[in-house]
Structures are given as C-alpha cells and as structure tokens.
CSV table of C-alpha atoms in Angstrom, one decimal:
chain,number,residue,atom,x,y,z
A,1,MET,CA,100.5,122.1,121.1
A,2,ARG,CA,99.8,123.9,118.0
A,3,GLN,CA,102.3,122.1,115.6
A,4,LYS,CA,99.9,118.9,117.1
A,5,LEU,CA,96.8,120.6,115.9
A,6,GLN,CA,98.4,121.4,112.7
A,7,ALA,CA,99.3,117.9,112.3
A,8,VAL,CA,95.6,116.8,113.1
A,9,PHE,CA,94.2,119.0,110.7
A,10,THR,CA,96.5,118.2,107.8
A,11,ALA,CA,95.4,114.9,108.2
A,12,LEU,CA,91.9,115.5,108.1
A,13,VAL,CA,92.4,117.5,105.0
A,14,ILE,CA,94.4,114.7,103.5
A,15,LEU,CA,91.8,112.2,104.7
A,16,ALA,CA,88.8,114.3,103.4
A,17,ALA,CA,90.7,113.9,99.5
A,18,ALA,CA,89.8,110.5,99.8
A,19,PHE,CA,86.1,111.2,99.9
A,20,PRO,CA,85.1,112.3,96.1
A,21,ALA,CA,82.1,114.4,95.5
A,22,SER,CA,79.0,112.5,95.2
A,23,ALA,CA,76.1,113.6,92.7
A,24,LYS,CA,73.5,112.8,95.6
A,25,THR,CA,73.0,114.9,98.4
A,26,THR,CA,75.4,114.0,101.2
A,27,VAL,CA,73.9,114.1,104.8
A,28,PHE,CA,75.2,112.6,107.9
A,29,VAL,CA,73.0,111.7,111.1
A,30,SER,CA,74.0,110.6,114.7
A,31,VAL,CA,72.3,106.9,115.2
A,32,LEU,CA,71.0,104.3,112.8
A,33,PRO,CA,67.0,104.6,113.3
A,34,GLN,CA,67.7,108.1,111.8
A,35,LYS,CA,69.3,106.5,109.0
A,36,TYR,CA,66.2,104.6,108.5
A,37,PHE,CA,64.1,107.3,108.7
A,38,THR,CA,66.3,109.5,106.4
A,39,GLU,CA,66.5,107.1,103.4
A,40,GLN,CA,62.5,106.5,103.4
A,41,VAL,CA,62.2,110.3,102.7
A,42,GLY,CA,65.7,110.8,100.5
A,43,GLY,CA,65.2,108.0,98.6
A,44,GLU,CA,67.7,107.8,95.7
A,45,ARG,CA,68.5,111.1,95.8
A,46,VAL,CA,70.5,111.5,99.1
A,47,GLU,CA,73.4,109.5,100.8
A,48,VAL,CA,73.3,108.7,104.1
A,49,SER,CA,76.1,108.1,106.8
A,50,VAL,CA,75.7,107.4,110.4
A,51,LEU,CA,78.0,108.5,113.3
A,52,VAL,CA,77.4,105.8,115.9
A,53,GLU,CA,77.4,103.1,114.1
A,54,ARG,CA,76.0,99.2,115.3
A,55,ASN,CA,76.6,98.1,119.2
A,56,ARG,CA,78.5,101.6,119.8
A,57,ASP,CA,77.3,103.6,122.4
A,58,PRO,CA,76.0,106.8,121.9
A,59,HIS,CA,76.2,107.8,125.5
A,60,THR,CA,80.3,107.5,125.3
A,61,PHE,CA,80.4,108.0,121.5
A,62,GLU,CA,83.7,110.0,120.1
A,63,PRO,CA,83.9,110.1,116.0
A,64,LEU,CA,86.8,108.4,114.1
A,65,PRO,CA,89.0,110.4,112.0
A,66,ALA,CA,87.5,109.4,109.0
A,67,GLN,CA,84.1,110.4,110.1
A,68,MET,CA,85.4,113.6,110.6
A,69,ALA,CA,86.9,113.8,107.2
A,70,ALA,CA,83.6,112.9,105.8
A,71,LEU,CA,81.8,115.4,107.9
A,72,SER,CA,83.9,118.0,106.1
A,73,GLN,CA,83.0,117.0,102.8
A,74,ALA,CA,78.8,116.8,103.3
A,75,ASP,CA,76.2,119.0,102.8
A,76,GLY,CA,73.8,118.7,106.0
A,77,TYR,CA,74.0,117.2,109.3
A,78,ILE,CA,70.9,116.0,110.9
A,79,SER,CA,71.0,116.3,115.0
A,80,ILE,CA,68.6,113.9,117.2
A,81,GLY,CA,69.3,116.0,120.5
A,82,LEU,CA,72.3,113.3,122.0
A,83,PRO,CA,74.4,115.2,124.5
A,84,PHE,CA,77.7,114.1,122.5
A,85,GLU,CA,76.3,116.4,119.4
A,86,ASP,CA,76.9,119.4,122.0
A,87,SER,CA,80.7,119.1,121.6
A,88,LEU,CA,80.9,117.7,118.3
A,89,LEU,CA,78.9,120.5,116.1
A,90,PRO,CA,81.6,123.3,116.8
A,91,ARG,CA,84.3,120.8,115.8
A,92,ILE,CA,82.4,120.5,112.6
A,93,ARG,CA,81.8,123.6,111.7
A,94,GLN,CA,85.1,124.4,112.0
A,95,LEU,CA,86.5,121.6,109.5
A,96,ASN,CA,83.1,122.6,107.1
A,97,PRO,CA,82.0,126.3,107.8
A,98,SER,CA,79.4,125.5,104.7
A,99,LEU,CA,77.6,122.6,106.6
A,100,ARG,CA,74.1,123.1,107.3
A,101,VAL,CA,72.8,121.7,110.3
A,102,PHE,CA,69.1,120.5,111.4
A,103,ALA,CA,67.4,119.4,114.4
A,104,ALA,CA,65.4,116.3,113.9
A,105,ASP,CA,64.1,116.3,116.9
A,106,ARG,CA,62.8,120.0,116.4
A,107,GLY,CA,59.0,120.3,118.3
A,108,ILE,CA,58.9,117.0,120.1
A,109,GLU,CA,58.0,117.0,123.8
A,110,LYS,CA,60.6,115.3,125.5
A,111,ILE,CA,60.3,113.4,128.7
A,112,THR,CA,62.1,114.8,131.5
A,113,GLY,CA,63.6,113.2,134.9
A,114,LYS,CA,61.1,114.3,137.4
A,115,ASP,CA,59.0,111.4,137.8
A,116,LYS,CA,60.6,109.3,139.6
A,117,ASP,CA,59.4,106.8,142.4
A,118,HIS,CA,61.1,106.1,145.9
A,119,HIS,CA,63.8,103.6,144.4
A,120,GLY,CA,64.9,105.9,141.5
A,121,HIS,CA,63.4,103.7,138.9
A,122,THR,CA,62.0,105.8,136.2
A,123,HIS,CA,58.4,105.8,134.7
A,124,GLU,CA,56.8,106.4,131.6
A,125,HIS,CA,56.4,110.3,132.1
A,126,GLY,CA,60.4,110.6,132.6
A,127,HIS,CA,63.7,109.3,132.9
A,128,ASP,CA,66.4,110.6,134.5
A,129,HIS,CA,69.6,109.6,131.8
A,130,ASP,CA,72.0,112.2,133.0
A,131,HIS,CA,71.6,114.0,129.6
A,132,GLY,CA,70.3,117.1,130.7
A,133,GLY,CA,67.3,116.0,132.0
A,134,SER,CA,66.0,114.6,129.4
A,135,ASP,CA,65.1,111.3,127.5
A,136,PRO,CA,67.2,111.4,123.8
A,137,HIS,CA,65.5,108.0,122.4
A,138,VAL,CA,63.0,109.9,120.7
A,139,TRP,CA,62.9,107.9,117.6
A,140,ASN,CA,61.4,105.1,119.6
A,141,GLY,CA,58.2,106.2,120.0
A,142,ILE,CA,55.7,106.5,116.8
A,143,ARG,CA,54.7,109.8,117.3
A,144,GLU,CA,58.0,111.4,117.8
A,145,ALA,CA,58.9,108.9,114.4
A,146,ARG,CA,56.1,111.4,112.6
A,147,THR,CA,57.8,114.6,113.9
A,148,ILE,CA,61.3,113.4,112.6
A,149,ALA,CA,60.2,112.4,109.4
A,150,GLN,CA,58.5,115.7,108.7
A,151,ASN,CA,61.5,117.3,110.0
A,152,THR,CA,63.6,115.4,107.9
A,153,CYS,CA,61.8,116.4,104.9
A,154,ALA,CA,61.8,119.7,105.8
A,155,ALA,CA,65.6,119.5,106.1
A,156,LEU,CA,66.6,117.5,102.3
A,157,ALA,CA,64.2,119.9,100.8
A,158,GLU,CA,66.3,122.7,101.7
A,159,LEU,CA,69.7,120.7,100.8
A,160,ASP,CA,67.8,119.8,97.8
A,161,PRO,CA,65.4,122.0,96.7
A,162,GLU,CA,64.7,120.6,93.5
A,163,GLY,CA,63.9,117.2,95.2
A,164,ALA,CA,61.2,118.3,97.5
A,165,GLU,CA,58.2,117.0,95.5
A,166,TYR,CA,60.0,113.8,95.2
A,167,PHE,CA,60.6,113.8,99.2
A,168,GLY,CA,57.4,114.9,99.9
A,169,ARG,CA,55.6,111.6,98.1
A,170,ASN,CA,58.3,109.8,100.1
A,171,LEU,CA,57.2,111.2,103.6
A,172,GLY,CA,53.5,110.7,102.9
A,173,ASN,CA,54.1,106.9,102.2
A,174,PHE,CA,56.1,106.8,105.4
A,175,LEU,CA,53.3,108.2,107.2
A,176,GLU,CA,51.0,106.2,106.0
A,177,ARG,CA,53.0,103.3,107.3
A,178,LEU,CA,53.5,104.8,110.6
A,179,ASP,CA,49.2,105.2,111.0
A,180,ALA,CA,49.4,101.7,109.9
A,181,LEU,CA,52.1,100.8,112.5
A,182,ASP,CA,50.3,102.9,115.2
A,183,ALA,CA,47.3,100.9,114.9
A,184,GLU,CA,48.9,97.8,114.8
A,185,LEU,CA,50.3,98.7,118.2
A,186,ARG,CA,47.2,99.9,119.9
A,187,GLU,CA,45.2,96.7,119.2
A,188,LEU,CA,48.4,95.0,120.6
A,189,PHE,CA,48.6,96.8,123.8
A,190,ARG,CA,44.8,97.0,124.2
A,191,GLY,CA,43.9,96.1,128.0
A,192,ARG,CA,47.5,96.3,129.2
A,193,GLU,CA,47.4,100.0,130.4
A,194,GLY,CA,49.5,100.9,133.5
A,195,ALA,CA,51.2,97.5,133.1
A,196,ALA,CA,55.2,97.7,134.0
A,197,PHE,CA,57.7,96.4,132.2
A,198,LEU,CA,61.7,96.2,133.2
A,199,VAL,CA,64.4,97.2,131.5
A,200,PHE,CA,68.0,97.9,132.2
A,201,HIS,CA,68.6,101.1,130.5
A,202,PRO,CA,65.4,103.4,129.6
A,203,ALA,CA,64.9,103.6,125.9
A,204,TRP,CA,61.7,103.0,125.6
A,205,GLY,CA,60.2,105.7,126.9
A,206,TYR,CA,58.0,107.2,124.5
A,207,LEU,CA,56.8,104.0,123.3
A,208,ALA,CA,55.7,103.5,127.3
A,209,ARG,CA,54.0,107.2,126.8
A,210,GLU,CA,52.0,106.5,123.6
A,211,TYR,CA,50.8,103.1,124.5
A,212,GLY,CA,49.9,103.8,128.5
A,213,LEU,CA,52.6,101.6,130.1
A,214,GLU,CA,55.1,102.1,132.6
A,215,GLU,CA,59.2,101.6,132.2
A,216,VAL,CA,60.8,100.5,135.1
A,217,ALA,CA,64.5,101.0,134.6
A,218,ILE,CA,67.4,99.4,136.6
A,219,GLU,CA,70.2,102.1,136.3
A,220,VAL,CA,70.2,104.9,138.2
A,221,ASP,CA,70.8,108.2,137.2
A,222,GLY,CA,72.9,106.3,133.8
A,223,LYS,CA,75.2,104.2,136.3
A,224,GLU,CA,75.1,100.6,137.5
A,225,PRO,CA,72.7,99.9,140.5
A,226,LYS,CA,74.9,99.6,143.7
A,227,ALA,CA,73.7,96.8,146.5
A,228,ALA,CA,71.1,98.5,148.2
A,229,GLU,CA,70.0,100.2,144.8
A,230,MET,CA,69.8,96.7,143.4
A,231,ALA,CA,68.4,95.3,146.6
A,232,ALA,CA,65.5,97.7,146.2
A,233,VAL,CA,65.0,97.1,142.6
A,234,ILE,CA,64.4,93.3,142.9
A,235,THR,CA,61.6,93.7,145.9
A,236,ASP,CA,59.9,96.1,143.5
A,237,ALA,CA,60.2,93.0,140.6
A,238,LYS,CA,59.4,90.4,142.7
A,239,ARG,CA,56.0,92.7,144.1
A,240,ARG,CA,55.5,93.4,140.2
A,241,GLY,CA,55.5,90.2,139.3
A,242,VAL,CA,58.0,90.4,136.4
A,243,LYS,CA,59.1,87.5,134.3
A,244,VAL,CA,61.3,89.5,131.9
A,245,VAL,CA,64.1,91.6,132.3
A,246,PHE,CA,64.9,93.8,128.9
A,247,VAL,CA,69.1,94.4,128.0
A,248,SER,CA,70.2,96.4,125.0
A,249,PRO,CA,73.3,95.2,123.4
A,250,GLN,CA,75.1,98.5,123.8
A,251,PHE,CA,75.0,97.6,127.7
A,252,SER,CA,76.6,95.4,129.8
A,253,GLU,CA,74.2,92.6,131.3
A,254,ARG,CA,75.5,91.6,134.5
A,255,SER,CA,73.0,93.4,136.8
A,256,ALA,CA,70.0,92.5,134.9
A,257,GLU,CA,71.1,88.8,135.0
A,258,THR,CA,71.5,89.2,138.6
A,259,ILE,CA,68.3,90.6,139.0
A,260,ALA,CA,66.8,87.8,136.9
A,261,ARG,CA,68.2,85.3,138.6
A,262,SER,CA,67.0,86.9,141.8
A,263,ILE,CA,63.0,87.3,140.8
A,264,GLY,CA,63.3,83.6,138.3
A,265,ALA,CA,62.8,85.9,135.5
A,266,ALA,CA,64.4,85.4,131.6
A,267,VAL,CA,66.9,88.0,130.1
A,268,GLU,CA,65.4,89.2,126.8
A,269,THR,CA,67.6,91.4,124.3
A,270,VAL,CA,65.7,94.4,122.7
A,271,ASN,CA,67.9,97.2,120.8
A,272,PRO,CA,67.0,100.6,121.0
A,273,LEU,CA,69.1,101.6,118.0
A,274,SER,CA,68.7,98.9,114.9
A,275,GLU,CA,68.9,100.3,111.6
A,276,GLU,CA,65.9,98.1,110.4
A,277,TRP,CA,63.5,100.4,112.6
A,278,GLU,CA,60.1,99.6,111.9
A,279,GLU,CA,60.7,95.9,112.0
A,280,ASN,CA,62.7,96.4,115.2
A,281,ILE,CA,59.7,98.9,116.8
A,282,ARG,CA,57.2,95.8,116.0
A,283,ALA,CA,59.1,93.3,117.3
A,284,ALA,CA,60.3,95.5,120.6
A,285,ALA,CA,56.3,96.2,121.2
A,286,ARG,CA,55.5,92.4,120.5
A,287,ALA,CA,58.2,91.5,123.2
A,288,ILE,CA,56.8,94.4,125.8
A,289,ALA,CA,53.4,93.3,125.4
A,290,GLU,CA,54.2,89.6,126.0
A,291,ALA,CA,56.2,90.8,129.4
A,292,ALA,CA,53.2,93.2,130.5
A,293,ARG,CA,50.5,90.4,130.6
C-alpha cells in the first residue's frame, strides 16, 4: 500500500512539473458559475481553473490526477460549500501546504431541509439535498451572487495585494450589473408571488426565495422517486396545473419525462451550472416565470 501511495505521489509531482509558473495569480474554483464570478472580479490579473467541468455532476465529483497536479501549483482555491470539498481540501493541502483557501459562501444564509410537505417535495424555504441539510446551489440567487463576488474580491486582494484596487473597481462594476439584473427579475416575477414550478433536481431555491416563488422537486432526499412518491408528485402536479417540468443536463430525465407524460406537461432543460452565469440566470428566470403563470 505504501509503495502504491508513493507511486501516485511521484506521478503527481511529475505531472505538476508540466504546469509552468504563471505571471498571473492562479486560482482554482469548484464550479463553472464561480469561474464566471472570479473572472469578472479578477480580470486580466487572474487565471481561473474549475474543478467540476461542463456537464459533470458535483454531487459525484472526483478530481482527475491532472487537476490535483495543477492544484499543487496554484496560489489559491476558492470553495463554495459543496460536499466534495470537505474530503478534497486535506488532500490538496498535503500536495500544496502553502495553498491559500477561501470560502466564497461565507456569510450566506443557507436554505435548510426542514420545510418539506407531506410528499417530501422541497419548497423555497428549504431543500433536503443530502448535503448535510443545506442547499449548496448558492450561486443561483442574485443576493447570494453579490456575497460570492464580494468574498471573491477579498480573496483575490489577499493573494495579490497590488491588484486590490483593480479588483475593487471590477467588483463595483459587477455589483452594478447585478443590481440591474435584480431589478429586471423583480419586474419579470411581479404578480407571480407564491407561484410554484416543478424541477427534477432542486437547484433554484435561492432564486425562488428571493422572488417569492415555490420550487417543488421530484427528487426525494437526492434520489430518484419510488413508485408511490412518483404517484404523489403526479397528483400534486395535476392539482397545481403544472405545464412544464424543468430538468438539468447533469441528471437523468427519465422520471421527469414520466411525470410530464402523465400530466401533459413539457420537459424543459435549465442548466444550474452554466459558465455564462449572467445570461443563464436571465434565461432560466424567463423560463420559470413563463411556467409559473
């Protein structure tokens, strides 16, 4: 076993040598929306890499050897509160003891899994994601995005003090755009307060909480629903007059398609992990607003 571990460590060191030092501050983040935030604030002074790449599932994520090698050379890592980070961070620190680690979700009021109806569906006040009882999809709320951007700015300023003023200006510009986006979405959701929308995986709870909507999930405790649970979802969806079932590209559409056929609804894909965060939030909000009429 010791020989195996030594071989793995040697391989990672060799891989790390393939990553030359960069003049920019090198930062790793967990998911693609974070990459967007970090680039908006960091601009030309920061090189950003992401662990959970396009269409990979953060709930089952395991880093590749090349990613671990790159992390061993990075200046900083900005976490976001996903479960895989708990087991990853000790391994990263073993490879790179000098790595600075920052929490982008610091100060965010998390949605917890305590407010569920009798079918086990999740509402805007709480989701049970099997993530220690809190919803980790904080990047999909505008208020939360502000906090993430502010924490990211503080992290980058610590890593690159000479760039602090530059990061602060970029942050100010980004926060102005978020204010404009917030005003746009408030107008979009005006008159829809209390309306429900049906999703397979509950990834839009922070958006729902912010604009007074109700997110109803097909998943039960992070798992595909059983037959009785599926029947309960169908009954509830018919009662609510649901016309659209939202799915994510990272998950199977099978259960969602079964429910959609049973209630005469359409299946529509919205991506909770898009790198083009601003454009994606706007598109997802429009789709949800249309479904929540």
